[in-house]
Amino acid sequence: MSEENIKLLKKAGLKITEPRLTILSLMQQNQNKEEVTHFSAEDIYKMLLEKGEEIGLATVYRVLNQFDEANILIRHNFEGNKSVFELAPEEHHDHIICVDCGKVFEFNDEVIEKRQKEISAERGIKLKTHSLYLYGKCNNIDTCDENNK
Amino acid sequence: MSEENIKLLKKAGLKITEPRLTILSLMQQNQNKEEVTHFSAEDIYKMLLEKGEEIGLATVYRVLNQFDEANILIRHNFEGNKSVFELAPEEHHDHIICVDCGKVFEFNDEVIEKRQKEISAERGIKLKTHSLYLYGKCNNIDTCDENNK
DNA sequence: CTGACTGCAAACTGTTTGCAGTAAG
DNA sequence: CTTACTGCAAACAGTTTGCAGTCAG
Protein backbone atom coordinates (compact mmCIF):
# COMPACT_ATOMS: atom_id res chain seq x y z
CA MET A 1 0.00 0.00 0.00
CA SER A 2 2.92 2.28 0.61
CA GLU A 3 3.65 1.91 -3.09
CA GLU A 4 0.49 3.80 -3.91
CA ASN A 5 1.25 6.53 -1.44
CA ILE A 6 4.62 7.04 -3.05
CA LYS A 7 2.89 7.41 -6.39
CA LEU A 8 0.49 9.92 -4.85
CA LEU A 9 3.32 12.07 -3.55
CA LYS A 10 5.24 11.89 -6.82
CA LYS A 11 2.22 12.90 -8.80
CA ALA A 12 1.92 15.93 -6.53
CA GLY A 13 5.55 16.83 -7.21
CA LEU A 14 6.55 16.21 -3.62
CA LYS A 15 9.61 14.39 -2.43
CA ILE A 16 9.15 11.10 -0.64
CA THR A 17 9.87 11.88 2.96
CA GLU A 18 9.07 10.17 6.18
CA PRO A 19 6.77 12.85 7.62
CA ARG A 20 4.63 12.81 4.49
CA LEU A 21 4.34 9.05 4.32
CA THR A 22 3.62 8.83 8.01
CA ILE A 23 0.89 11.44 7.99
CA LEU A 24 -0.66 9.96 4.88
CA SER A 25 -0.84 6.44 6.24
CA LEU A 26 -2.04 7.72 9.57
CA MET A 27 -5.05 9.30 7.93
CA GLN A 28 -5.69 6.18 5.89
CA GLN A 29 -5.68 3.89 8.89
CA ASN A 30 -8.84 5.28 10.37
CA GLN A 31 -10.66 5.10 7.09
CA ASN A 32 -13.41 2.56 6.52
CA LYS A 33 -13.39 1.65 10.16
CA GLU A 34 -16.33 3.51 11.63
CA GLU A 35 -13.56 5.63 13.06
CA VAL A 36 -13.16 9.34 13.22
CA THR A 37 -11.88 10.50 9.86
CA HIS A 38 -11.71 14.25 10.36
CA PHE A 39 -8.64 15.64 12.06
CA SER A 40 -7.26 18.99 13.01
CA ALA A 41 -3.54 19.67 12.63
CA GLU A 42 -3.24 19.42 16.38
CA ASP A 43 -5.00 16.05 16.38
CA ILE A 44 -2.52 14.69 13.90
CA TYR A 45 0.43 16.16 15.75
CA LYS A 46 -0.67 14.49 18.96
CA MET A 47 -1.23 11.14 17.29
CA LEU A 48 2.28 11.38 15.89
CA LEU A 49 3.71 12.14 19.31
CA GLU A 50 1.92 9.14 20.78
CA LYS A 51 3.45 6.97 18.10
CA GLY A 52 6.83 8.30 19.10
CA GLU A 53 7.32 10.10 15.80
CA GLU A 54 9.61 13.11 15.79
CA ILE A 55 7.63 15.44 13.57
CA GLY A 56 7.23 19.13 14.32
CA LEU A 57 3.89 20.86 14.37
CA ALA A 58 5.06 23.27 11.67
CA THR A 59 5.77 20.34 9.42
CA VAL A 60 2.33 18.93 10.03
CA TYR A 61 0.82 22.22 8.90
CA ARG A 62 3.06 22.38 5.87
CA VAL A 63 2.29 18.83 4.84
CA LEU A 64 -1.44 19.32 5.31
CA ASN A 65 -1.37 22.44 3.18
CA GLN A 66 0.55 20.68 0.46
CA PHE A 67 -1.82 17.75 0.54
CA ASP A 68 -4.73 20.13 0.36
CA GLU A 69 -3.32 21.84 -2.72
CA ALA A 70 -2.60 18.49 -4.31
CA ASN A 71 -6.18 17.42 -3.62
CA ILE A 72 -4.95 14.52 -1.56
CA LEU A 73 -7.15 15.75 1.20
CA ILE A 74 -9.88 18.27 1.86
CA ARG A 75 -9.96 21.11 4.32
CA HIS A 76 -13.14 21.91 6.20
CA ASN A 77 -14.12 24.88 8.29
CA PHE A 78 -16.74 23.56 10.59
CA GLU A 79 -18.06 25.86 13.27
CA GLY A 80 -15.22 27.09 15.40
CA ASN A 81 -11.94 28.52 14.41
CA LYS A 82 -9.78 25.67 13.27
CA SER A 83 -9.53 23.66 10.08
CA VAL A 84 -10.13 19.94 9.98
CA PHE A 85 -8.92 17.63 7.25
CA GLU A 86 -10.15 14.40 5.74
CA LEU A 87 -8.74 12.25 2.97
CA ALA A 88 -10.17 13.28 -0.36
CA PRO A 89 -12.97 10.80 -0.96
CA GLU A 90 -13.63 8.97 -4.22
CA GLU A 91 -17.03 10.57 -4.41
CA HIS A 92 -18.02 13.93 -3.06
CA HIS A 93 -20.05 13.99 0.11
CA ASP A 94 -21.42 16.54 2.54
CA HIS A 95 -21.44 16.47 6.32
CA ILE A 96 -23.70 16.38 9.33
CA ILE A 97 -21.99 17.39 12.55
CA CYS A 98 -23.42 16.65 15.96
CA VAL A 99 -23.27 19.81 18.03
CA ASP A 100 -23.12 17.78 21.24
CA CYS A 101 -20.62 15.01 20.65
CA GLY A 102 -18.85 16.33 17.56
CA LYS A 103 -19.48 13.16 15.60
CA VAL A 104 -19.39 13.59 11.84
CA PHE A 105 -21.81 11.85 9.47
CA GLU A 106 -21.50 11.87 5.71
CA PHE A 107 -24.12 11.93 3.02
CA ASN A 108 -24.48 12.63 -0.65
CA ASP A 109 -27.70 13.80 -2.16
CA GLU A 110 -28.30 14.05 -5.89
CA VAL A 111 -31.20 16.40 -5.54
CA ILE A 112 -29.20 18.95 -3.57
CA GLU A 113 -26.19 18.67 -5.84
CA LYS A 114 -28.36 19.26 -8.87
CA ARG A 115 -30.11 22.28 -7.40
CA GLN A 116 -26.81 23.85 -6.46
CA LYS A 117 -25.68 23.70 -10.05
CA GLU A 118 -28.96 25.12 -11.29
CA ILE A 119 -28.95 27.95 -8.80
CA SER A 120 -25.40 28.96 -9.72
CA ALA A 121 -26.12 28.74 -13.42
CA GLU A 122 -29.22 30.93 -13.06
CA ARG A 123 -27.02 33.66 -11.61
CA GLY A 124 -24.23 33.29 -14.14
CA ILE A 125 -21.81 31.94 -11.60
CA LYS A 126 -19.33 29.22 -12.38
CA LEU A 127 -19.57 26.93 -9.43
CA LYS A 128 -16.19 25.72 -8.22
CA THR A 129 -16.84 24.09 -4.89
CA HIS A 130 -19.34 24.19 -2.12
CA SER A 131 -19.59 23.34 1.51
CA LEU A 132 -22.75 22.12 3.13
CA TYR A 133 -22.72 21.38 6.82
CA LEU A 134 -25.81 20.34 8.75
CA TYR A 135 -25.58 20.86 12.49
CA GLY A 136 -27.86 18.90 14.77
CA LYS A 137 -28.12 16.51 17.65
CA CYS A 138 -27.49 12.87 16.94
CA ASN A 139 -28.83 9.93 18.91
CA ASN A 140 -25.51 8.60 20.08
CA ILE A 141 -26.52 6.81 23.27
CA ASP A 142 -23.30 7.46 25.15
CA THR A 143 -23.01 11.17 24.80
CA CYS A 144 -26.13 12.60 23.27
CA ASP A 145 -29.10 10.80 24.65
CA GLU A 146 -29.96 13.25 27.40
CA ASN A 147 -30.20 16.04 24.93
CA ASN A 148 -32.78 14.42 22.74
CA LYS A 149 -35.55 14.18 25.24
CA MET B 1 -36.07 53.57 13.81
CA SER B 2 -33.80 53.81 16.80
CA GLU B 3 -36.88 52.98 18.81
CA GLU B 4 -36.95 49.53 17.36
CA ASN B 5 -33.30 48.99 18.00
CA ILE B 6 -33.80 49.86 21.64
CA LYS B 7 -36.54 47.27 21.80
CA LEU B 8 -34.23 44.74 20.19
CA LEU B 9 -31.55 45.29 22.78
CA LYS B 10 -33.98 45.19 25.66
CA LYS B 11 -35.46 41.95 24.45
CA ALA B 12 -31.95 40.55 24.44
CA GLY B 13 -31.45 41.66 28.02
CA LEU B 14 -28.73 44.11 27.06
CA LYS B 15 -28.36 47.63 28.32
CA ILE B 16 -28.84 50.45 25.89
CA THR B 17 -25.36 51.73 25.21
CA GLU B 18 -23.87 53.80 22.51
CA PRO B 19 -21.52 51.14 21.07
CA ARG B 20 -24.40 48.72 20.68
CA LEU B 21 -26.72 51.21 19.03
CA THR B 22 -23.97 52.44 16.76
CA ILE B 23 -22.93 49.01 15.59
CA LEU B 24 -26.51 47.98 15.09
CA SER B 25 -27.44 50.96 12.95
CA LEU B 26 -24.21 50.69 11.05
CA MET B 27 -25.09 47.20 9.94
CA GLN B 28 -28.60 48.27 9.08
CA GLN B 29 -27.49 51.14 6.88
CA ASN B 30 -25.95 48.95 4.26
CA GLN B 31 -28.96 46.73 4.13
CA ASN B 32 -31.29 46.77 1.14
CA LYS B 33 -28.88 48.90 -0.78
CA GLU B 34 -27.08 46.47 -3.07
CA GLU B 35 -24.29 47.07 -0.62
CA VAL B 36 -21.99 44.68 1.10
CA THR B 37 -23.87 43.26 4.05
CA HIS B 38 -21.31 40.86 5.47
CA PHE B 39 -18.67 42.25 7.77
CA SER B 40 -15.80 40.98 9.81
CA ALA B 41 -15.15 42.40 13.26
CA GLU B 42 -12.21 44.26 11.79
CA ASP B 43 -14.40 45.73 9.03
CA ILE B 44 -16.80 47.11 11.57
CA TYR B 45 -14.02 48.45 13.76
CA LYS B 46 -12.53 50.33 10.82
CA MET B 47 -15.86 51.76 9.75
CA LEU B 48 -16.35 53.01 13.29
CA LEU B 49 -12.92 54.62 13.29
CA GLU B 50 -13.69 56.37 10.02
CA LYS B 51 -16.86 57.73 11.56
CA GLY B 52 -14.79 59.07 14.42
CA GLU B 53 -16.36 56.72 16.93
CA GLU B 54 -14.31 55.80 19.97
CA ILE B 55 -15.10 52.14 20.24
CA GLY B 56 -12.48 49.55 21.08
CA LEU B 57 -11.96 46.43 19.02
CA ALA B 58 -12.59 44.27 22.07
CA THR B 59 -15.97 45.89 22.47
CA VAL B 60 -16.79 45.22 18.85
CA TYR B 61 -16.08 41.55 19.42
CA ARG B 62 -18.10 41.49 22.60
CA VAL B 63 -21.06 43.20 21.01
CA LEU B 64 -20.96 40.94 17.97
CA ASN B 65 -20.90 37.87 20.17
CA GLN B 66 -23.81 39.14 22.22
CA PHE B 67 -25.78 39.95 19.08
CA ASP B 68 -25.01 36.53 17.74
CA GLU B 69 -26.31 34.86 20.88
CA ALA B 70 -29.38 37.05 20.84
CA ASN B 71 -30.00 36.07 17.22
CA ILE B 72 -29.78 39.68 16.17
CA LEU B 73 -27.16 38.67 13.69
CA ILE B 74 -25.63 35.57 12.20
CA ARG B 75 -22.04 34.47 12.21
CA HIS B 76 -20.56 32.85 9.13
CA ASN B 77 -17.34 30.98 8.63
CA PHE B 78 -16.60 31.39 4.97
CA GLU B 79 -13.32 30.04 3.68
CA GLY B 80 -10.47 31.61 5.55
CA ASN B 81 -9.94 32.04 9.20
CA LYS B 82 -12.19 34.85 10.31
CA SER B 83 -15.86 35.15 11.07
CA VAL B 84 -18.15 37.47 9.17
CA PHE B 85 -21.49 38.74 10.40
CA GLU B 86 -24.74 39.76 8.81
CA LEU B 87 -27.98 41.00 10.28
CA ALA B 88 -30.30 38.11 10.94
CA PRO B 89 -32.63 38.11 7.94
CA GLU B 90 -36.39 37.77 8.10
CA GLU B 91 -36.19 34.63 6.05
CA HIS B 92 -33.35 32.20 6.02
CA HIS B 93 -31.05 32.26 3.02
CA ASP B 94 -27.86 30.62 1.88
CA HIS B 95 -24.82 32.14 0.21
CA ILE B 96 -22.80 32.13 -2.95
CA ILE B 97 -19.34 33.64 -2.56
CA CYS B 98 -17.23 34.74 -5.50
CA VAL B 99 -13.74 33.36 -5.03
CA ASP B 100 -12.26 36.19 -7.09
CA CYS B 101 -13.92 39.36 -5.88
CA GLY B 102 -15.39 38.18 -2.61
CA LYS B 103 -18.88 39.34 -3.51
CA VAL B 104 -21.67 37.59 -1.66
CA PHE B 105 -24.94 36.56 -3.28
CA GLU B 106 -27.91 35.21 -1.41
CA PHE B 107 -30.48 32.63 -2.34
CA ASN B 108 -33.11 30.48 -0.79
CA ASP B 109 -34.18 27.21 -2.27
CA GLU B 110 -37.15 25.22 -1.05
CA VAL B 111 -35.98 22.01 -2.63
CA ILE B 112 -32.65 22.08 -0.85
CA GLU B 113 -34.18 23.06 2.46
CA LYS B 114 -36.63 20.23 2.25
CA ARG B 115 -34.01 17.63 1.37
CA GLN B 116 -31.84 18.74 4.29
CA LYS B 117 -34.65 18.05 6.68
CA GLU B 118 -35.39 14.69 5.13
CA ILE B 119 -31.74 13.64 5.20
CA SER B 120 -31.38 14.55 8.85
CA ALA B 121 -34.61 12.84 9.79
CA GLU B 122 -33.58 9.65 7.99
CA ARG B 123 -30.53 9.48 10.24
CA GLY B 124 -32.34 10.32 13.43
CA ILE B 125 -30.67 13.67 13.78
CA LYS B 126 -32.45 16.74 15.06
CA LEU B 127 -31.38 19.44 12.66
CA LYS B 128 -30.55 22.69 14.41
CA THR B 129 -28.89 24.81 11.78
CA HIS B 130 -26.98 24.40 8.59
CA SER B 131 -24.53 26.31 6.51
CA LEU B 132 -24.41 26.06 2.75
CA TYR B 133 -21.83 28.07 0.88
CA LEU B 134 -21.36 27.85 -2.86
CA TYR B 135 -17.99 29.08 -4.08
CA GLY B 136 -17.61 30.12 -7.69
CA LYS B 137 -16.65 32.86 -10.10
CA CYS B 138 -19.18 35.58 -10.71
CA ASN B 139 -19.48 37.73 -13.81
CA ASN B 140 -18.78 41.03 -12.13
CA ILE B 141 -17.36 43.02 -15.02
CA ASP B 142 -14.97 45.11 -12.95
CA THR B 143 -13.10 42.45 -11.14
CA CYS B 144 -14.01 39.04 -12.42
CA ASP B 145 -14.37 39.21 -16.16
CA GLU B 146 -10.88 38.02 -17.06
CA ASN B 147 -11.41 34.86 -15.13
CA ASN B 148 -14.51 33.80 -16.92
CA LYS B 149 -13.15 33.45 -20.39
C1' DC C 1 -25.95 52.88 44.10
C1' DT C 2 -24.77 48.57 41.71
C1' DG C 3 -23.93 45.58 38.31
C1' DA C 4 -23.40 45.73 33.51
C1' DC C 5 -20.43 47.76 30.26
C1' DT C 6 -16.22 49.82 28.19
C1' DG C 7 -11.28 50.65 26.63
C1' DC C 8 -6.85 49.15 27.00
C1' DA C 9 -3.26 45.97 27.13
C1' DA C 10 -1.98 41.50 27.76
C1' DA C 11 -2.99 36.75 26.88
C1' DC C 12 -4.41 32.94 23.91
C1' DT C 13 -5.25 29.84 19.91
C1' DG C 14 -4.49 28.37 15.43
C1' DT C 15 -1.36 28.96 11.81
C1' DT C 16 2.68 30.69 9.11
C1' DT C 17 7.50 31.92 8.38
C1' DG C 18 12.77 32.73 8.76
C1' DC C 19 16.66 30.28 9.42
C1' DA C 20 20.28 26.92 9.65
C1' DG C 21 20.93 22.21 9.30
C1' DT C 22 19.57 17.59 6.76
C1' DA C 23 18.45 14.61 3.23
C1' DA C 24 16.06 13.14 -1.32
C1' DG C 25 16.95 12.66 -6.11
C1' DC D 1 25.68 18.33 -5.45
C1' DT D 2 21.51 21.03 -5.30
C1' DT D 3 17.25 22.04 -3.95
C1' DA D 4 13.46 20.66 -1.36
C1' DC D 5 12.48 19.60 3.19
C1' DT D 6 12.61 19.68 8.33
C1' DG D 7 12.55 21.26 13.30
C1' DC D 8 12.71 25.00 16.13
C1' DA D 9 11.56 29.35 17.71
C1' DA D 10 9.71 33.55 16.66
C1' DA D 11 6.10 35.97 14.35
C1' DC D 12 1.30 36.56 13.00
C1' DA D 13 -3.85 37.08 12.65
C1' DG D 14 -8.03 36.73 14.85
C1' DT D 15 -10.21 36.64 19.09
C1' DT D 16 -10.77 36.58 24.18
C1' DT D 17 -9.95 38.11 28.91
C1' DG D 18 -8.46 40.68 33.35
C1' DC D 19 -8.68 44.93 35.21
C1' DA D 20 -9.85 49.53 36.70
C1' DG D 21 -12.71 53.07 35.55
C1' DT D 22 -17.56 54.55 33.72
C1' DC D 23 -22.36 54.59 32.99
C1' DA D 24 -27.29 52.78 32.44
C1' DG D 25 -31.17 51.63 35.09
Coordinates of C-alpha atoms (C1' of nucleotides) in Angstrom, one line a residue:
Chain A
M1 CA 0.0 0.0 0.0
S2 CA 2.9 2.3 0.6
E3 CA 3.6 1.9 -3.1
E4 CA 0.5 3.8 -3.9
N5 CA 1.3 6.5 -1.4
I6 CA 4.6 7.0 -3.1
K7 CA 2.9 7.4 -6.4
L8 CA 0.5 9.9 -4.8
L9 CA 3.3 12.1 -3.6
K10 CA 5.2 11.9 -6.8
K11 CA 2.2 12.9 -8.8
A12 CA 1.9 15.9 -6.5
G13 CA 5.5 16.8 -7.2
L14 CA 6.5 16.2 -3.6
K15 CA 9.6 14.4 -2.4
I16 CA 9.1 11.1 -0.6
T17 CA 9.9 11.9 3.0
E18 CA 9.1 10.2 6.2
P19 CA 6.8 12.9 7.6
R20 CA 4.6 12.8 4.5
L21 CA 4.3 9.1 4.3
T22 CA 3.6 8.8 8.0
I23 CA 0.9 11.4 8.0
L24 CA -0.7 10.0 4.9
S25 CA -0.8 6.4 6.2
L26 CA -2.0 7.7 9.6
M27 CA -5.1 9.3 7.9
Q28 CA -5.7 6.2 5.9
Q29 CA -5.7 3.9 8.9
N30 CA -8.8 5.3 10.4
Q31 CA -10.7 5.1 7.1
N32 CA -13.4 2.6 6.5
K33 CA -13.4 1.7 10.2
E34 CA -16.3 3.5 11.6
E35 CA -13.6 5.6 13.1
V36 CA -13.2 9.3 13.2
T37 CA -11.9 10.5 9.9
H38 CA -11.7 14.2 10.4
F39 CA -8.6 15.6 12.1
S40 CA -7.3 19.0 13.0
A41 CA -3.5 19.7 12.6
E42 CA -3.2 19.4 16.4
D43 CA -5.0 16.0 16.4
I44 CA -2.5 14.7 13.9
Y45 CA 0.4 16.2 15.7
K46 CA -0.7 14.5 19.0
M47 CA -1.2 11.1 17.3
L48 CA 2.3 11.4 15.9
L49 CA 3.7 12.1 19.3
E50 CA 1.9 9.1 20.8
K51 CA 3.5 7.0 18.1
G52 CA 6.8 8.3 19.1
E53 CA 7.3 10.1 15.8
E54 CA 9.6 13.1 15.8
I55 CA 7.6 15.4 13.6
G56 CA 7.2 19.1 14.3
L57 CA 3.9 20.9 14.4
A58 CA 5.1 23.3 11.7
T59 CA 5.8 20.3 9.4
V60 CA 2.3 18.9 10.0
Y61 CA 0.8 22.2 8.9
R62 CA 3.1 22.4 5.9
V63 CA 2.3 18.8 4.8
L64 CA -1.4 19.3 5.3
N65 CA -1.4 22.4 3.2
Q66 CA 0.6 20.7 0.5
F67 CA -1.8 17.7 0.5
D68 CA -4.7 20.1 0.4
E69 CA -3.3 21.8 -2.7
A70 CA -2.6 18.5 -4.3
N71 CA -6.2 17.4 -3.6
I72 CA -4.9 14.5 -1.6
L73 CA -7.1 15.7 1.2
I74 CA -9.9 18.3 1.9
R75 CA -10.0 21.1 4.3
H76 CA -13.1 21.9 6.2
N77 CA -14.1 24.9 8.3
F78 CA -16.7 23.6 10.6
E79 CA -18.1 25.9 13.3
G80 CA -15.2 27.1 15.4
N81 CA -11.9 28.5 14.4
K82 CA -9.8 25.7 13.3
S83 CA -9.5 23.7 10.1
V84 CA -10.1 19.9 10.0
F85 CA -8.9 17.6 7.3
E86 CA -10.1 14.4 5.7
L87 CA -8.7 12.2 3.0
A88 CA -10.2 13.3 -0.4
P89 CA -13.0 10.8 -1.0
E90 CA -13.6 9.0 -4.2
E91 CA -17.0 10.6 -4.4
H92 CA -18.0 13.9 -3.1
H93 CA -20.0 14.0 0.1
D94 CA -21.4 16.5 2.5
H95 CA -21.4 16.5 6.3
I96 CA -23.7 16.4 9.3
I97 CA -22.0 17.4 12.6
C98 CA -23.4 16.6 16.0
V99 CA -23.3 19.8 18.0
D100 CA -23.1 17.8 21.2
C101 CA -20.6 15.0 20.7
G102 CA -18.8 16.3 17.6
K103 CA -19.5 13.2 15.6
V104 CA -19.4 13.6 11.8
F105 CA -21.8 11.8 9.5
E106 CA -21.5 11.9 5.7
F107 CA -24.1 11.9 3.0
N108 CA -24.5 12.6 -0.7
D109 CA -27.7 13.8 -2.2
E110 CA -28.3 14.0 -5.9
V111 CA -31.2 16.4 -5.5
I112 CA -29.2 18.9 -3.6
E113 CA -26.2 18.7 -5.8
K114 CA -28.4 19.3 -8.9
R115 CA -30.1 22.3 -7.4
Q116 CA -26.8 23.9 -6.5
K117 CA -25.7 23.7 -10.0
E118 CA -29.0 25.1 -11.3
I119 CA -28.9 28.0 -8.8
S120 CA -25.4 29.0 -9.7
A121 CA -26.1 28.7 -13.4
E122 CA -29.2 30.9 -13.1
R123 CA -27.0 33.7 -11.6
G124 CA -24.2 33.3 -14.1
I125 CA -21.8 31.9 -11.6
K126 CA -19.3 29.2 -12.4
L127 CA -19.6 26.9 -9.4
K128 CA -16.2 25.7 -8.2
T129 CA -16.8 24.1 -4.9
H130 CA -19.3 24.2 -2.1
S131 CA -19.6 23.3 1.5
L132 CA -22.8 22.1 3.1
Y133 CA -22.7 21.4 6.8
L134 CA -25.8 20.3 8.7
Y135 CA -25.6 20.9 12.5
G136 CA -27.9 18.9 14.8
K137 CA -28.1 16.5 17.7
C138 CA -27.5 12.9 16.9
N139 CA -28.8 9.9 18.9
N140 CA -25.5 8.6 20.1
I141 CA -26.5 6.8 23.3
D142 CA -23.3 7.5 25.2
T143 CA -23.0 11.2 24.8
C144 CA -26.1 12.6 23.3
D145 CA -29.1 10.8 24.7
E146 CA -30.0 13.3 27.4
N147 CA -30.2 16.0 24.9
N148 CA -32.8 14.4 22.7
K149 CA -35.6 14.2 25.2
Chain B
M1 CA -36.1 53.6 13.8
S2 CA -33.8 53.8 16.8
E3 CA -36.9 53.0 18.8
E4 CA -36.9 49.5 17.4
N5 CA -33.3 49.0 18.0
I6 CA -33.8 49.9 21.6
K7 CA -36.5 47.3 21.8
L8 CA -34.2 44.7 20.2
L9 CA -31.5 45.3 22.8
K10 CA -34.0 45.2 25.7
K11 CA -35.5 42.0 24.5
A12 CA -31.9 40.5 24.4
G13 CA -31.4 41.7 28.0
L14 CA -28.7 44.1 27.1
K15 CA -28.4 47.6 28.3
I16 CA -28.8 50.5 25.9
T17 CA -25.4 51.7 25.2
E18 CA -23.9 53.8 22.5
P19 CA -21.5 51.1 21.1
R20 CA -24.4 48.7 20.7
L21 CA -26.7 51.2 19.0
T22 CA -24.0 52.4 16.8
I23 CA -22.9 49.0 15.6
L24 CA -26.5 48.0 15.1
S25 CA -27.4 51.0 13.0
L26 CA -24.2 50.7 11.0
M27 CA -25.1 47.2 9.9
Q28 CA -28.6 48.3 9.1
Q29 CA -27.5 51.1 6.9
N30 CA -25.9 49.0 4.3
Q31 CA -29.0 46.7 4.1
N32 CA -31.3 46.8 1.1
K33 CA -28.9 48.9 -0.8
E34 CA -27.1 46.5 -3.1
E35 CA -24.3 47.1 -0.6
V36 CA -22.0 44.7 1.1
T37 CA -23.9 43.3 4.0
H38 CA -21.3 40.9 5.5
F39 CA -18.7 42.3 7.8
S40 CA -15.8 41.0 9.8
A41 CA -15.2 42.4 13.3
E42 CA -12.2 44.3 11.8
D43 CA -14.4 45.7 9.0
I44 CA -16.8 47.1 11.6
Y45 CA -14.0 48.5 13.8
K46 CA -12.5 50.3 10.8
M47 CA -15.9 51.8 9.8
L48 CA -16.3 53.0 13.3
L49 CA -12.9 54.6 13.3
E50 CA -13.7 56.4 10.0
K51 CA -16.9 57.7 11.6
G52 CA -14.8 59.1 14.4
E53 CA -16.4 56.7 16.9
E54 CA -14.3 55.8 20.0
I55 CA -15.1 52.1 20.2
G56 CA -12.5 49.5 21.1
L57 CA -12.0 46.4 19.0
A58 CA -12.6 44.3 22.1
T59 CA -16.0 45.9 22.5
V60 CA -16.8 45.2 18.9
Y61 CA -16.1 41.6 19.4
R62 CA -18.1 41.5 22.6
V63 CA -21.1 43.2 21.0
L64 CA -21.0 40.9 18.0
N65 CA -20.9 37.9 20.2
Q66 CA -23.8 39.1 22.2
F67 CA -25.8 40.0 19.1
D68 CA -25.0 36.5 17.7
E69 CA -26.3 34.9 20.9
A70 CA -29.4 37.1 20.8
N71 CA -30.0 36.1 17.2
I72 CA -29.8 39.7 16.2
L73 CA -27.2 38.7 13.7
I74 CA -25.6 35.6 12.2
R75 CA -22.0 34.5 12.2
H76 CA -20.6 32.9 9.1
N77 CA -17.3 31.0 8.6
F78 CA -16.6 31.4 5.0
E79 CA -13.3 30.0 3.7
G80 CA -10.5 31.6 5.5
N81 CA -9.9 32.0 9.2
K82 CA -12.2 34.9 10.3
S83 CA -15.9 35.1 11.1
V84 CA -18.2 37.5 9.2
F85 CA -21.5 38.7 10.4
E86 CA -24.7 39.8 8.8
L87 CA -28.0 41.0 10.3
A88 CA -30.3 38.1 10.9
P89 CA -32.6 38.1 7.9
E90 CA -36.4 37.8 8.1
E91 CA -36.2 34.6 6.0
H92 CA -33.3 32.2 6.0
H93 CA -31.1 32.3 3.0
D94 CA -27.9 30.6 1.9
H95 CA -24.8 32.1 0.2
I96 CA -22.8 32.1 -3.0
I97 CA -19.3 33.6 -2.6
C98 CA -17.2 34.7 -5.5
V99 CA -13.7 33.4 -5.0
D100 CA -12.3 36.2 -7.1
C101 CA -13.9 39.4 -5.9
G102 CA -15.4 38.2 -2.6
K103 CA -18.9 39.3 -3.5
V104 CA -21.7 37.6 -1.7
F105 CA -24.9 36.6 -3.3
E106 CA -27.9 35.2 -1.4
F107 CA -30.5 32.6 -2.3
N108 CA -33.1 30.5 -0.8
D109 CA -34.2 27.2 -2.3
E110 CA -37.2 25.2 -1.1
V111 CA -36.0 22.0 -2.6
I112 CA -32.7 22.1 -0.9
E113 CA -34.2 23.1 2.5
K114 CA -36.6 20.2 2.3
R115 CA -34.0 17.6 1.4
Q116 CA -31.8 18.7 4.3
K117 CA -34.7 18.1 6.7
E118 CA -35.4 14.7 5.1
I119 CA -31.7 13.6 5.2
S120 CA -31.4 14.6 8.9
A121 CA -34.6 12.8 9.8
E122 CA -33.6 9.7 8.0
R123 CA -30.5 9.5 10.2
G124 CA -32.3 10.3 13.4
I125 CA -30.7 13.7 13.8
K126 CA -32.4 16.7 15.1
L127 CA -31.4 19.4 12.7
K128 CA -30.5 22.7 14.4
T129 CA -28.9 24.8 11.8
H130 CA -27.0 24.4 8.6
S131 CA -24.5 26.3 6.5
L132 CA -24.4 26.1 2.7
Y133 CA -21.8 28.1 0.9
L134 CA -21.4 27.9 -2.9
Y135 CA -18.0 29.1 -4.1
G136 CA -17.6 30.1 -7.7
K137 CA -16.6 32.9 -10.1
C138 CA -19.2 35.6 -10.7
N139 CA -19.5 37.7 -13.8
N140 CA -18.8 41.0 -12.1
I141 CA -17.4 43.0 -15.0
D142 CA -15.0 45.1 -13.0
T143 CA -13.1 42.5 -11.1
C144 CA -14.0 39.0 -12.4
D145 CA -14.4 39.2 -16.2
E146 CA -10.9 38.0 -17.1
N147 CA -11.4 34.9 -15.1
N148 CA -14.5 33.8 -16.9
K149 CA -13.1 33.4 -20.4
Chain C
dC1 C1' -25.9 52.9 44.1
dT2 C1' -24.8 48.6 41.7
dG3 C1' -23.9 45.6 38.3
dA4 C1' -23.4 45.7 33.5
dC5 C1' -20.4 47.8 30.3
dT6 C1' -16.2 49.8 28.2
dG7 C1' -11.3 50.6 26.6
dC8 C1' -6.9 49.1 27.0
dA9 C1' -3.3 46.0 27.1
dA10 C1' -2.0 41.5 27.8
dA11 C1' -3.0 36.8 26.9
dC12 C1' -4.4 32.9 23.9
dT13 C1' -5.2 29.8 19.9
dG14 C1' -4.5 28.4 15.4
dT15 C1' -1.4 29.0 11.8
dT16 C1' 2.7 30.7 9.1
dT17 C1' 7.5 31.9 8.4
dG18 C1' 12.8 32.7 8.8
dC19 C1' 16.7 30.3 9.4
dA20 C1' 20.3 26.9 9.7
dG21 C1' 20.9 22.2 9.3
dT22 C1' 19.6 17.6 6.8
dA23 C1' 18.5 14.6 3.2
dA24 C1' 16.1 13.1 -1.3
dG25 C1' 16.9 12.7 -6.1
Chain D
dC1 C1' 25.7 18.3 -5.5
dT2 C1' 21.5 21.0 -5.3
dT3 C1' 17.2 22.0 -4.0
dA4 C1' 13.5 20.7 -1.4
dC5 C1' 12.5 19.6 3.2
dT6 C1' 12.6 19.7 8.3
dG7 C1' 12.6 21.3 13.3
dC8 C1' 12.7 25.0 16.1
dA9 C1' 11.6 29.4 17.7
dA10 C1' 9.7 33.5 16.7
dA11 C1' 6.1 36.0 14.3
dC12 C1' 1.3 36.6 13.0
dA13 C1' -3.8 37.1 12.7
dG14 C1' -8.0 36.7 14.8
dT15 C1' -10.2 36.6 19.1
dT16 C1' -10.8 36.6 24.2
dT17 C1' -9.9 38.1 28.9
dG18 C1' -8.5 40.7 33.3
dC19 C1' -8.7 44.9 35.2
dA20 C1' -9.8 49.5 36.7
dG21 C1' -12.7 53.1 35.5
dT22 C1' -17.6 54.5 33.7
dC23 C1' -22.4 54.6 33.0
dA24 C1' -27.3 52.8 32.4
dG25 C1' -31.2 51.6 35.1

